[in-house]
GROMACS .gro file of C-alpha atoms in nm:
model
  442
    1MET     CA    1  11.619   8.751   7.001
    2PRO     CA    2  11.938   8.556   7.076
    3GLY     CA    3  12.079   8.601   7.422
    4ASN     CA    4  12.021   8.950   7.539
    5ARG     CA    5  12.036   9.117   7.190
    6TRP     CA    6  11.768   9.374   7.215
    7ASP     CA    7  11.982   9.592   6.988
    8LEU     CA    8  11.866   9.381   6.694
    9LEU     CA    9  11.533   9.565   6.729
   10ASP     CA   10  11.686   9.917   6.715
   11GLY     CA   11  11.474  10.144   6.495
   12LEU     CA   12  11.169   9.907   6.483
   13VAL     CA   13  10.833  10.041   6.588
   14PRO     CA   14  10.541   9.806   6.675
   15ASP     CA   15  10.261   9.806   6.425
   16PRO     CA   16   9.993   9.818   6.549
   17LEU     CA   17  10.094  10.003   6.871
   18PRO     CA   18  10.011   9.805   7.182
   19THR     CA   19   9.750   9.867   7.448
   20VAL     CA   20   9.931   9.984   7.755
   21SER     CA   21   9.832   9.975   8.125
   22VAL     CA   22  10.019  10.203   8.369
   23VAL     CA   23  10.004  10.076   8.722
   24VAL     CA   24  10.070  10.357   8.979
   25ALA     CA   25  10.133  10.249   9.333
   26HIS     CA   26  10.024  10.508   9.592
   27TYR     CA   27  10.031  10.565   9.973
   28ARG     CA   28   9.954  10.894  10.133
   29GLN     CA   29  10.111  11.108   9.852
   30GLN     CA   30   9.821  11.304   9.702
   31ALA     CA   31  10.024  11.599   9.571
   32GLU     CA   32  10.290  11.372   9.415
   33LEU     CA   33  10.003  11.158   9.268
   34ASP     CA   34   9.845  11.463   9.119
   35ARG     CA   35  10.176  11.557   8.941
   36THR     CA   36  10.215  11.198   8.810
   37LEU     CA   37   9.861  11.174   8.673
   38ALA     CA   38   9.892  11.517   8.511
   39ALA     CA   39  10.212  11.394   8.344
   40LEU     CA   40  10.039  11.075   8.230
   41ALA     CA   41   9.760  11.279   8.083
   42ARG     CA   42  10.019  11.442   7.854
   43GLN     CA   43  10.167  11.119   7.709
   44ASP     CA   44  10.206  11.096   7.335
   45HIS     CA   45  10.090  10.735   7.331
   46PRO     CA   46   9.738  10.732   7.179
   47ALA     CA   47   9.488  10.793   7.461
   48GLU     CA   48   9.255  10.514   7.330
   49LEU     CA   49   9.533  10.264   7.382
   50LEU     CA   50   9.633  10.373   7.729
   51GLU     CA   51   9.475  10.314   8.069
   52VAL     CA   52   9.597  10.421   8.403
   53VAL     CA   53   9.530  10.227   8.721
   54VAL     CA   54   9.606  10.375   9.064
   55VAL     CA   55   9.642  10.119   9.342
   56ASP     CA   56   9.627  10.262   9.696
   57ASP     CA   57   9.803  10.063   9.960
   58GLY     CA   58   9.562  10.136  10.246
   59SER     CA   59   9.600  10.511  10.293
   60PRO     CA   60   9.387  10.653  10.573
   61GLU     CA   61   9.195  10.844  10.305
   62ALA     CA   62   9.164  10.710   9.954
   63PRO     CA   63   9.334  10.936   9.701
   64ARG     CA   64   9.137  11.157   9.459
   65VAL     CA   65   9.176  11.073   9.092
   66PRO     CA   66   9.046  11.238   8.779
   67ASP     CA   67   8.759  11.090   8.576
   68GLY     CA   68   8.891  10.815   8.348
   69ILE     CA   69   9.147  10.684   8.595
   70ARG     CA   70   9.074  10.361   8.757
   71LEU     CA   71   9.122  10.354   9.132
   72VAL     CA   72   9.152  10.030   9.331
   73VAL     CA   73   9.223  10.013   9.707
   74GLN     CA   74   9.369   9.733   9.921
   75ALA     CA   75   9.334   9.723  10.301
   76ASP     CA   76   9.610   9.870  10.524
   77GLU     CA   77   9.799   9.571  10.638
   78GLY     CA   78  10.135   9.732  10.646
   79PHE     CA   79  10.380   9.797  10.362
   80ARG     CA   80  10.248   9.586  10.065
   81LEU     CA   81  10.394   9.735   9.747
   82SER     CA   82  10.420   9.394   9.578
   83ALA     CA   83  10.058   9.316   9.652
   84ALA     CA   84   9.956   9.663   9.524
   85ARG     CA   85  10.133   9.609   9.198
   86ASN     CA   86   9.986   9.266   9.160
   87LEU     CA   87   9.640   9.400   9.222
   88GLY     CA   88   9.696   9.665   8.969
   89VAL     CA   89   9.790   9.407   8.705
   90ARG     CA   90   9.471   9.207   8.780
   91SER     CA   91   9.269   9.530   8.752
   92SER     CA   92   9.415   9.623   8.414
   93THR     CA   93   9.379   9.499   8.049
   94GLY     CA   94   9.678   9.629   7.851
   95GLU     CA   95   9.909   9.410   7.652
   96VAL     CA   96  10.205   9.591   7.792
   97LEU     CA   97  10.233   9.673   8.165
   98CYS     CA   98  10.421   9.987   8.286
   99PHE     CA   99  10.490  10.041   8.657
  100LEU     CA  100  10.533  10.376   8.830
  101ASP     CA  101  10.540  10.503   9.185
  102ALA     CA  102  10.303  10.783   9.278
  103ASP     CA  103  10.600  11.022   9.334
  104THR     CA  104  10.758  10.956   8.993
  105ALA     CA  105  10.619  11.167   8.702
  106PRO     CA  106  10.704  11.067   8.350
  107GLU     CA  107  10.795  11.291   8.062
  108PRO     CA  108  10.552  11.285   7.760
  109GLY     CA  109  10.733  11.016   7.556
  110TRP     CA  110  10.776  10.776   7.857
  111VAL     CA  111  10.503  10.535   7.777
  112THR     CA  112  10.592  10.508   7.405
  113ALA     CA  113  10.958  10.452   7.487
  114MET     CA  114  10.895  10.201   7.765
  115SER     CA  115  10.636   9.991   7.569
  116ARG     CA  116  10.834   9.963   7.240
  117LEU     CA  117  11.048   9.668   7.321
  118PRO     CA  118  10.784   9.458   7.517
  119ALA     CA  119  10.545   9.510   7.221
  120LEU     CA  120  10.805   9.385   6.978
  121ALA     CA  121  10.942   9.097   7.187
  122PRO     CA  122  10.730   8.959   7.481
  123GLU     CA  123  11.038   8.861   7.686
  124ALA     CA  124  11.177   9.215   7.693
  125VAL     CA  125  11.191   9.379   8.040
  126VAL     CA  126  11.260   9.751   8.018
  127VAL     CA  127  11.383   9.986   8.297
  128GLY     CA  128  11.336  10.354   8.238
  129THR     CA  129  11.554  10.646   8.347
  130ARG     CA  130  11.466  10.782   8.685
  131ARG     CA  131  11.584  11.132   8.762
  132HIS     CA  132  11.542  11.331   9.079
  133ALA     CA  133  11.414  11.677   9.147
  134ASP     CA  134  11.285  11.897   9.425
  135PHE     CA  135  10.938  11.993   9.314
  136GLY     CA  136  10.853  12.175   9.633
  137GLY     CA  137  10.659  12.492   9.532
  138VAL     CA  138  10.626  12.370   9.167
  139ALA     CA  139  10.268  12.352   9.033
  140VAL     CA  140  10.151  11.990   8.989
  141ASP     CA  141  10.042  12.054   8.633
  142ALA     CA  142  10.373  12.215   8.531
  143PRO     CA  143  10.551  12.016   8.250
  144VAL     CA  144  10.799  11.784   8.426
  145GLU     CA  145  11.027  11.775   8.125
  146GLN     CA  146  11.079  12.148   8.195
  147GLU     CA  147  11.058  12.175   8.566
  148GLY     CA  148  11.270  11.852   8.631
  149PRO     CA  149  11.591  11.982   8.484
  150ARG     CA  150  11.538  12.321   8.659
  151HIS     CA  151  11.508  12.162   9.004
  152GLU     CA  152  11.734  11.848   8.946
  153LEU     CA  153  11.888  11.671   9.237
  154PRO     CA  154  12.193  11.429   9.203
  155ALA     CA  155  12.109  11.088   9.066
  156PRO     CA  156  12.278  10.770   9.199
  157ARG     CA  157  12.607  10.760   9.022
  158TRP     CA  158  12.654  10.379   9.064
  159LEU     CA  159  12.340  10.321   8.853
  160ASP     CA  160  12.439  10.561   8.574
  161ASP     CA  161  12.784  10.393   8.569
  162ALA     CA  162  12.624  10.048   8.551
  163TYR     CA  163  12.407  10.144   8.250
  164ARG     CA  164  12.705  10.301   8.077
  165ALA     CA  165  12.935  10.003   8.141
  166SER     CA  166  12.671   9.744   8.024
  167ARG     CA  167  12.568   9.952   7.720
  168ASP     CA  168  12.220  10.003   7.868
  169LEU     CA  169  12.203   9.644   7.983
  170LEU     CA  170  12.283   9.497   7.647
  171ASP     CA  171  12.577   9.322   7.820
  172SER     CA  172  12.363   9.197   8.110
  173ASP     CA  173  12.474   8.911   8.334
  174ASP     CA  174  12.342   8.722   8.635
  175ARG     CA  175  12.389   9.029   8.853
  176SER     CA  176  12.210   9.281   8.637
  177TYR     CA  177  11.888   9.240   8.822
  178ARG     CA  178  12.027   9.504   9.051
  179HIS     CA  179  11.982   9.763   8.775
  180VAL     CA  180  11.607   9.714   8.730
  181ILE     CA  181  11.395   9.967   8.927
  182GLY     CA  182  11.034   9.886   9.005
  183ALA     CA  183  10.939  10.253   8.999
  184VAL     CA  184  11.008  10.280   8.624
  185LEU     CA  185  10.953   9.925   8.486
  186ALA     CA  186  10.776   9.775   8.185
  187CYS     CA  187  10.711   9.425   8.047
  188SER     CA  188  10.450   9.243   7.856
  189ARG     CA  189  10.150   9.097   8.032
  190SER     CA  190  10.216   8.758   7.888
  191PHE     CA  191  10.581   8.753   8.024
  192LEU     CA  192  10.477   8.862   8.368
  193GLU     CA  193  10.205   8.593   8.380
  194ALA     CA  194  10.474   8.338   8.273
  195VAL     CA  195  10.731   8.426   8.543
  196GLY     CA  196  10.478   8.526   8.809
  197GLY     CA  197  10.405   8.862   8.975
  198PHE     CA  198  10.586   9.045   9.249
  199ASP     CA  199  10.664   8.842   9.564
  200GLU     CA  200  10.408   8.951   9.827
  201ASP     CA  201  10.629   8.820  10.109
  202PHE     CA  202  10.813   9.153  10.081
  203THR     CA  203  10.659   9.369  10.353
  204THR     CA  204  10.921   9.640  10.396
  205TYR     CA  205  11.074   9.892  10.155
  206GLY     CA  206  11.307   9.765   9.888
  207GLY     CA  207  11.406   9.437   9.720
  208GLU     CA  208  11.084   9.334   9.565
  209ASP     CA  209  11.185   9.473   9.225
  210TRP     CA  210  11.521   9.307   9.233
  211GLU     CA  211  11.379   8.972   9.330
  212TRP     CA  212  11.124   8.989   9.047
  213ALA     CA  213  11.399   9.110   8.800
  214TRP     CA  214  11.614   8.810   8.894
  215ARG     CA  215  11.326   8.569   8.840
  216ALA     CA  216  11.253   8.736   8.513
  217TRP     CA  217  11.621   8.704   8.401
  218ARG     CA  218  11.626   8.333   8.497
  219GLY     CA  219  11.289   8.296   8.317
  220GLY     CA  220  11.433   8.408   7.989
  221ALA     CA  221  11.404   8.795   8.003
  222VAL     CA  222  11.587   9.025   7.776
  223LEU     CA  223  11.692   9.314   8.000
  224ALA     CA  224  11.708   9.670   7.853
  225HIS     CA  225  11.762  10.023   7.982
  226GLU     CA  226  11.575  10.288   7.787
  227PRO     CA  227  11.752  10.626   7.826
  228ALA     CA  228  11.476  10.817   7.648
  229ALA     CA  229  11.212  10.698   7.899
  230VAL     CA  230  11.272  10.970   8.161
  231ALA     CA  231  11.057  10.999   8.477
  232TRP     CA  232  11.120  11.242   8.764
  233HIS     CA  233  11.110  11.128   9.126
  234ASP     CA  234  11.010  11.407   9.364
  235GLY     CA  235  11.295  11.414   9.619
  236PRO     CA  236  11.645  11.261   9.657
  237ASP     CA  237  11.745  10.907   9.586
  238TRP     CA  238  11.689  10.677   9.893
  239ALA     CA  239  12.063  10.636   9.941
  240GLY     CA  240  12.105  11.008   9.962
  241ARG     CA  241  11.850  11.052  10.239
  242ASP     CA  242  11.961  11.112  10.603
  243SER     CA  243  11.855  10.828  10.835
  244VAL     CA  244  12.029  10.654  11.115
  245ASP     CA  245  11.834  10.345  11.033
  246ARG     CA  246  11.907  10.350  10.650
  247GLN     CA  247  12.199  10.099  10.668
  248ARG     CA  248  12.005   9.859  10.896
  249GLN     CA  249  11.716   9.872  10.654
  250LYS     CA  250  11.941   9.806  10.355
  251ASN     CA  251  12.107   9.511  10.541
  252GLY     CA  252  11.757   9.364  10.603
  253GLU     CA  253  11.689   9.391  10.225
  254THR     CA  254  12.026   9.228  10.144
  255LEU     CA  255  11.970   8.939  10.386
  256VAL     CA  256  11.633   8.865  10.228
  257LEU     CA  257  11.773   8.868   9.879
  258SER     CA  258  12.075   8.651   9.977
  259GLY     CA  259  11.827   8.369  10.039
  260LEU     CA  260  11.647   8.424   9.710
  261VAL     CA  261  11.911   8.507   9.456
  262PRO     CA  262  12.174   8.234   9.466
  263VAL     CA  263  12.442   8.386   9.236
  264GLU     CA  264  12.789   8.480   9.342
  265GLY     CA  265  12.793   8.836   9.470
  266SER     CA  266  12.439   8.795   9.612
  267ARG     CA  267  12.439   8.463   9.799
  268PRO     CA  268  12.616   8.396  10.134
  269ARG     CA  269  12.985   8.315  10.105
  270GLY     CA  270  13.000   8.048  10.376
  271LEU     CA  271  12.640   8.000  10.492
  272ARG     CA  272  12.406   7.789  10.284
  273GLY     CA  273  12.134   7.988  10.107
  274ALA     CA  274  11.774   7.884  10.087
  275THR     CA  275  11.776   7.871   9.709
  276PRO     CA  276  12.027   7.658   9.520
  277ASP     CA  277  12.211   7.802   9.226
  278VAL     CA  278  12.261   7.466   9.051
  279LEU     CA  279  12.049   7.146   9.036
  280VAL     CA  280  12.239   6.829   8.960
  281ARG     CA  281  12.042   6.521   8.848
  282LEU     CA  282  12.206   6.176   8.851
  283ALA     CA  283  11.971   5.957   8.645
  284ALA     CA  284  12.115   5.620   8.735
  285ALA     CA  285  12.410   5.452   8.909
  286PRO     CA  286  12.500   5.078   8.919
  287SER     CA  287  12.597   5.092   9.284
  288ALA     CA  288  12.603   5.320   9.595
  289GLY     CA  289  12.981   5.343   9.564
  290THR     CA  290  12.966   5.489   9.206
  291ALA     CA  291  12.690   5.730   9.307
  292TRP     CA  292  12.884   5.837   9.614
  293LEU     CA  293  13.208   5.902   9.419
  294CYS     CA  294  13.018   6.098   9.160
  295VAL     CA  295  12.830   6.317   9.397
  296ASP     CA  296  13.131   6.387   9.616
  297THR     CA  297  13.340   6.515   9.321
  298VAL     CA  298  13.049   6.720   9.189
  299LEU     CA  299  12.976   6.882   9.525
  300ALA     CA  300  13.348   6.964   9.571
  301ALA     CA  301  13.317   7.183   9.265
  302LEU     CA  302  12.953   7.306   9.327
  303PRO     CA  303  12.902   7.304   9.710
  304GLY     CA  304  12.581   7.513   9.698
  305SER     CA  305  12.408   7.266   9.470
  306VAL     CA  306  12.116   7.037   9.530
  307VAL     CA  307  12.183   6.690   9.390
  308VAL     CA  308  11.909   6.442   9.299
  309VAL     CA  309  12.006   6.075   9.313
  310PRO     CA  310  11.818   5.744   9.258
  311ASP     CA  311  11.616   5.660   9.559
  312GLU     CA  312  11.788   5.334   9.618
  313HIS     CA  313  12.117   5.512   9.686
  314LEU     CA  314  11.987   5.777   9.924
  315PRO     CA  315  12.091   5.598  10.245
  316VAL     CA  316  12.460   5.661  10.181
  317PHE     CA  317  12.390   6.040  10.170
  318ALA     CA  318  12.173   6.056  10.473
  319ALA     CA  319  12.412   6.297  10.651
  320ASP     CA  320  12.398   6.554  10.374
  321ALA     CA  321  12.085   6.752  10.321
  322ARG     CA  322  12.196   6.869   9.986
  323VAL     CA  323  12.139   6.521   9.841
  324VAL     CA  324  11.778   6.426   9.793
  325GLY     CA  325  11.558   6.184   9.605
  326ALA     CA  326  11.358   6.265   9.291
  327SER     CA  327  11.032   6.278   9.481
  328ASP     CA  328  11.155   6.514   9.754
  329GLU     CA  329  10.999   6.859   9.770
  330VAL     CA  330  11.353   7.007   9.779
  331ALA     CA  331  11.412   6.862   9.429
  332ALA     CA  332  11.083   7.003   9.308
  333ARG     CA  333  11.160   7.352   9.441
  334ALA     CA  334  11.512   7.338   9.293
  335THR     CA  335  11.373   7.242   8.953
  336ARG     CA  336  11.158   7.562   8.967
  337THR     CA  337  11.431   7.800   9.099
  338ALA     CA  338  11.787   7.677   8.992
  339ARG     CA  339  11.977   7.892   8.753
  340VAL     CA  340  12.151   7.593   8.593
  341THR     CA  341  12.071   7.224   8.573
  342VAL     CA  342  12.351   6.961   8.526
  343ASP     CA  343  12.217   6.626   8.401
  344LEU     CA  344  12.434   6.315   8.443
  345PRO     CA  345  12.306   6.000   8.258
  346ALA     CA  346  12.550   5.789   8.470
  347PRO     CA  347  12.813   5.852   8.743
  348VAL     CA  348  13.115   6.060   8.647
  349ARG     CA  349  13.429   6.164   8.828
  350VAL     CA  350  13.513   6.525   8.812
  351ARG     CA  351  13.892   6.552   8.792
  352ASP     CA  352  13.907   6.938   8.766
  353ALA     CA  353  13.654   7.118   8.988
  354ALA     CA  354  13.748   7.457   8.833
  355SER     CA  355  13.652   7.339   8.484
  356LEU     CA  356  13.311   7.229   8.595
  357LEU     CA  357  13.252   7.555   8.777
  358GLU     CA  358  13.362   7.753   8.469
  359ALA     CA  359  13.124   7.558   8.243
  360VAL     CA  360  12.833   7.619   8.482
  361SER     CA  361  12.921   7.986   8.507
  362SER     CA  362  12.929   8.025   8.133
  363VAL     CA  363  12.575   7.927   8.040
  364GLY     CA  364  12.281   8.173   8.037
  365VAL     CA  365  12.510   8.476   7.993
  366GLY     CA  366  12.552   8.599   7.635
  367ALA     CA  367  12.447   8.358   7.363
  368LEU     CA  368  12.551   8.026   7.527
  369GLY     CA  369  12.263   7.825   7.665
  370THR     CA  370  12.388   7.461   7.688
  371VAL     CA  371  12.719   7.281   7.724
  372GLU     CA  372  12.737   6.908   7.624
  373VAL     CA  373  13.041   6.732   7.766
  374THR     CA  374  13.116   6.409   7.563
  375GLU     CA  375  13.365   6.126   7.550
  376GLY     CA  376  13.486   5.967   7.239
  377SER     CA  377  13.397   6.280   7.029
  378THR     CA  378  13.564   6.351   6.703
  379GLY     CA  379  13.453   6.712   6.718
  380ASP     CA  380  13.678   7.005   6.786
  381GLY     CA  381  13.498   7.132   7.086
  382GLN     CA  382  13.392   7.453   6.917
  383ASP     CA  383  13.050   7.618   6.921
  384GLY     CA  384  12.774   7.427   6.748
  385ALA     CA  385  12.546   7.138   6.780
  386PRO     CA  386  12.664   6.820   6.942
  387ASP     CA  387  12.883   6.646   6.687
  388GLU     CA  388  12.766   6.342   6.495
  389GLY     CA  389  13.098   6.157   6.526
  390GLY     CA  390  12.986   5.913   6.791
  391GLY     CA  391  13.061   6.104   7.110
  392THR     CA  392  12.883   5.986   7.416
  393SER     CA  393  12.731   6.245   7.656
  394VAL     CA  394  12.887   6.248   7.995
  395LEU     CA  395  12.703   6.543   8.130
  396ARG     CA  396  12.484   6.823   8.012
  397ILE     CA  397  12.481   7.170   8.154
  398ARG     CA  398  12.174   7.381   8.066
  399SER     CA  399  12.070   7.733   8.164
  400SER     CA  400  11.720   7.794   8.290
  401ARG     CA  401  11.718   8.108   8.078
  402ALA     CA  402  11.769   7.899   7.756
  403GLU     CA  403  11.505   7.647   7.883
  404ALA     CA  404  11.250   7.922   7.940
  405ARG     CA  405  11.324   8.107   7.616
  406ALA     CA  406  11.281   7.781   7.421
  407ARG     CA  407  10.951   7.709   7.601
  408LEU     CA  408  10.832   8.065   7.526
  409HIS     CA  409  10.896   8.048   7.156
  410GLY     CA  410  10.894   7.676   7.086
  411THR     CA  411  11.243   7.674   6.938
  412GLU     CA  412  11.606   7.639   7.055
  413GLU     CA  413  11.746   7.895   6.810
  414PHE     CA  414  11.790   8.184   7.063
  415PHE     CA  415  12.071   8.017   7.263
  416GLU     CA  416  12.374   7.814   7.138
  417THR     CA  417  12.476   7.465   7.237
  418ARG     CA  418  12.846   7.399   7.268
  419CYS     CA  419  12.995   7.047   7.257
  420VAL     CA  420  13.326   6.999   7.447
  421ALA     CA  421  13.543   6.702   7.502
  422ALA     CA  422  13.551   6.549   7.851
  423THR     CA  423  13.900   6.638   7.938
  424TRP     CA  424  13.827   6.725   8.306
  425CYS     CA  425  13.581   6.448   8.388
  426GLU     CA  426  13.522   6.078   8.305
  427ARG     CA  427  13.259   5.812   8.345
  428VAL     CA  428  13.309   5.585   8.640
  429GLU     CA  429  13.375   5.242   8.503
  430GLY     CA  430  13.322   4.929   8.719
  431GLU     CA  431  13.333   4.948   9.096
  432PRO     CA  432  13.570   5.221   9.217
  433SER     CA  433  13.795   5.192   9.523
  434LEU     CA  434  13.665   5.458   9.752
  435ALA     CA  435  13.953   5.407   9.992
  436ALA     CA  436  14.196   5.494   9.701
  437TYR     CA  437  13.994   5.800   9.609
  438LEU     CA  438  13.981   5.932   9.961
  439GLY     CA  439  14.337   5.845  10.038
  440GLY     CA  440  14.462   6.016   9.723
  441TRP     CA  441  14.630   5.727   9.547
  442GLY     CA  442  14.354   5.637   9.302
   0.00000   0.00000   0.00000
């Protein structure tokens, strides 16, 4: 699928249907687990293609599960939801993975609706529709599709608004990871193995699903919300619960994510985050002066970047930890985590910082994956492949989403490349006057 166009698969049904593993995370919620397992026993997905794995996160007493349900238990070492989900994945066999929390009971069509897109497109990541109800006093084997609406509690309005505004995540962007909920999540096993499982460094409630969803988005995911995949959470939304510590807990989650998700709106505004948004790579420079001028103008536009320079020019950047050599571990980590990579074959001077920032912000969202900035081009700067009229590449801006999608499918067809003229930057010719540059007269 190009970009995030899951709508191109509307109406299609996988044939054959996939094998599906439902991983249910549990901790001291036997009654809620009973309701969820009863609901899973009523799914309309063929029983021979469905397995359920309950992962207990070290409850004082292991939960009771019916025959045919696989139970795995991990030691009680604190809150380890990420580790529990990962253990469930390792203990399962399905082609499609669905994740539920023990207190979230799905309606009969949930598995079928959640597994459709991941079975058709391995990069699809689907979030279901979580509703809230007060099931106190309701029999655990009562049909949730009937009892949920009868006992419904308010759902978080901001999430419903986000799904409506984004057309069920069809119009996803770099901040749409916030609309993916781990309690009602599905993806293909192959895609989860490609991007990695849940981050087990999360040891308090919240955030592990958003971190994974961000990593999935950067790794080429197609995000989709499935309105028909309804599951009922027993109790109010977390934001609606009374707790004097709720804001402090939410702040702790936000602080952790600010170091892991480097996009605007998530990263710090003034502080430097632990994860760079952009990796800039300068392949070669004839002198330290040309390298210095290039890097200074690039960092003026992209101050949160990591810049890799030839080792021979590192000494002039000793005071700035953002500038590293190719063999530095910081460069290796940025290669794995950056949202965008900017490749410079030779030093350039950025004349208009806003234009570089705009170009970097434009890739990976929608259908655009790469921007080639060229000098001497006879093209018109419109969408399409780099023109054949003799333009020389000045710099190349590439989204990690486009890179990952091309690696997944072995083709570049799912994201566009746009060739634009270098009207806001230029190659550094000869030996520049740094005094004139710094003084503003050259």
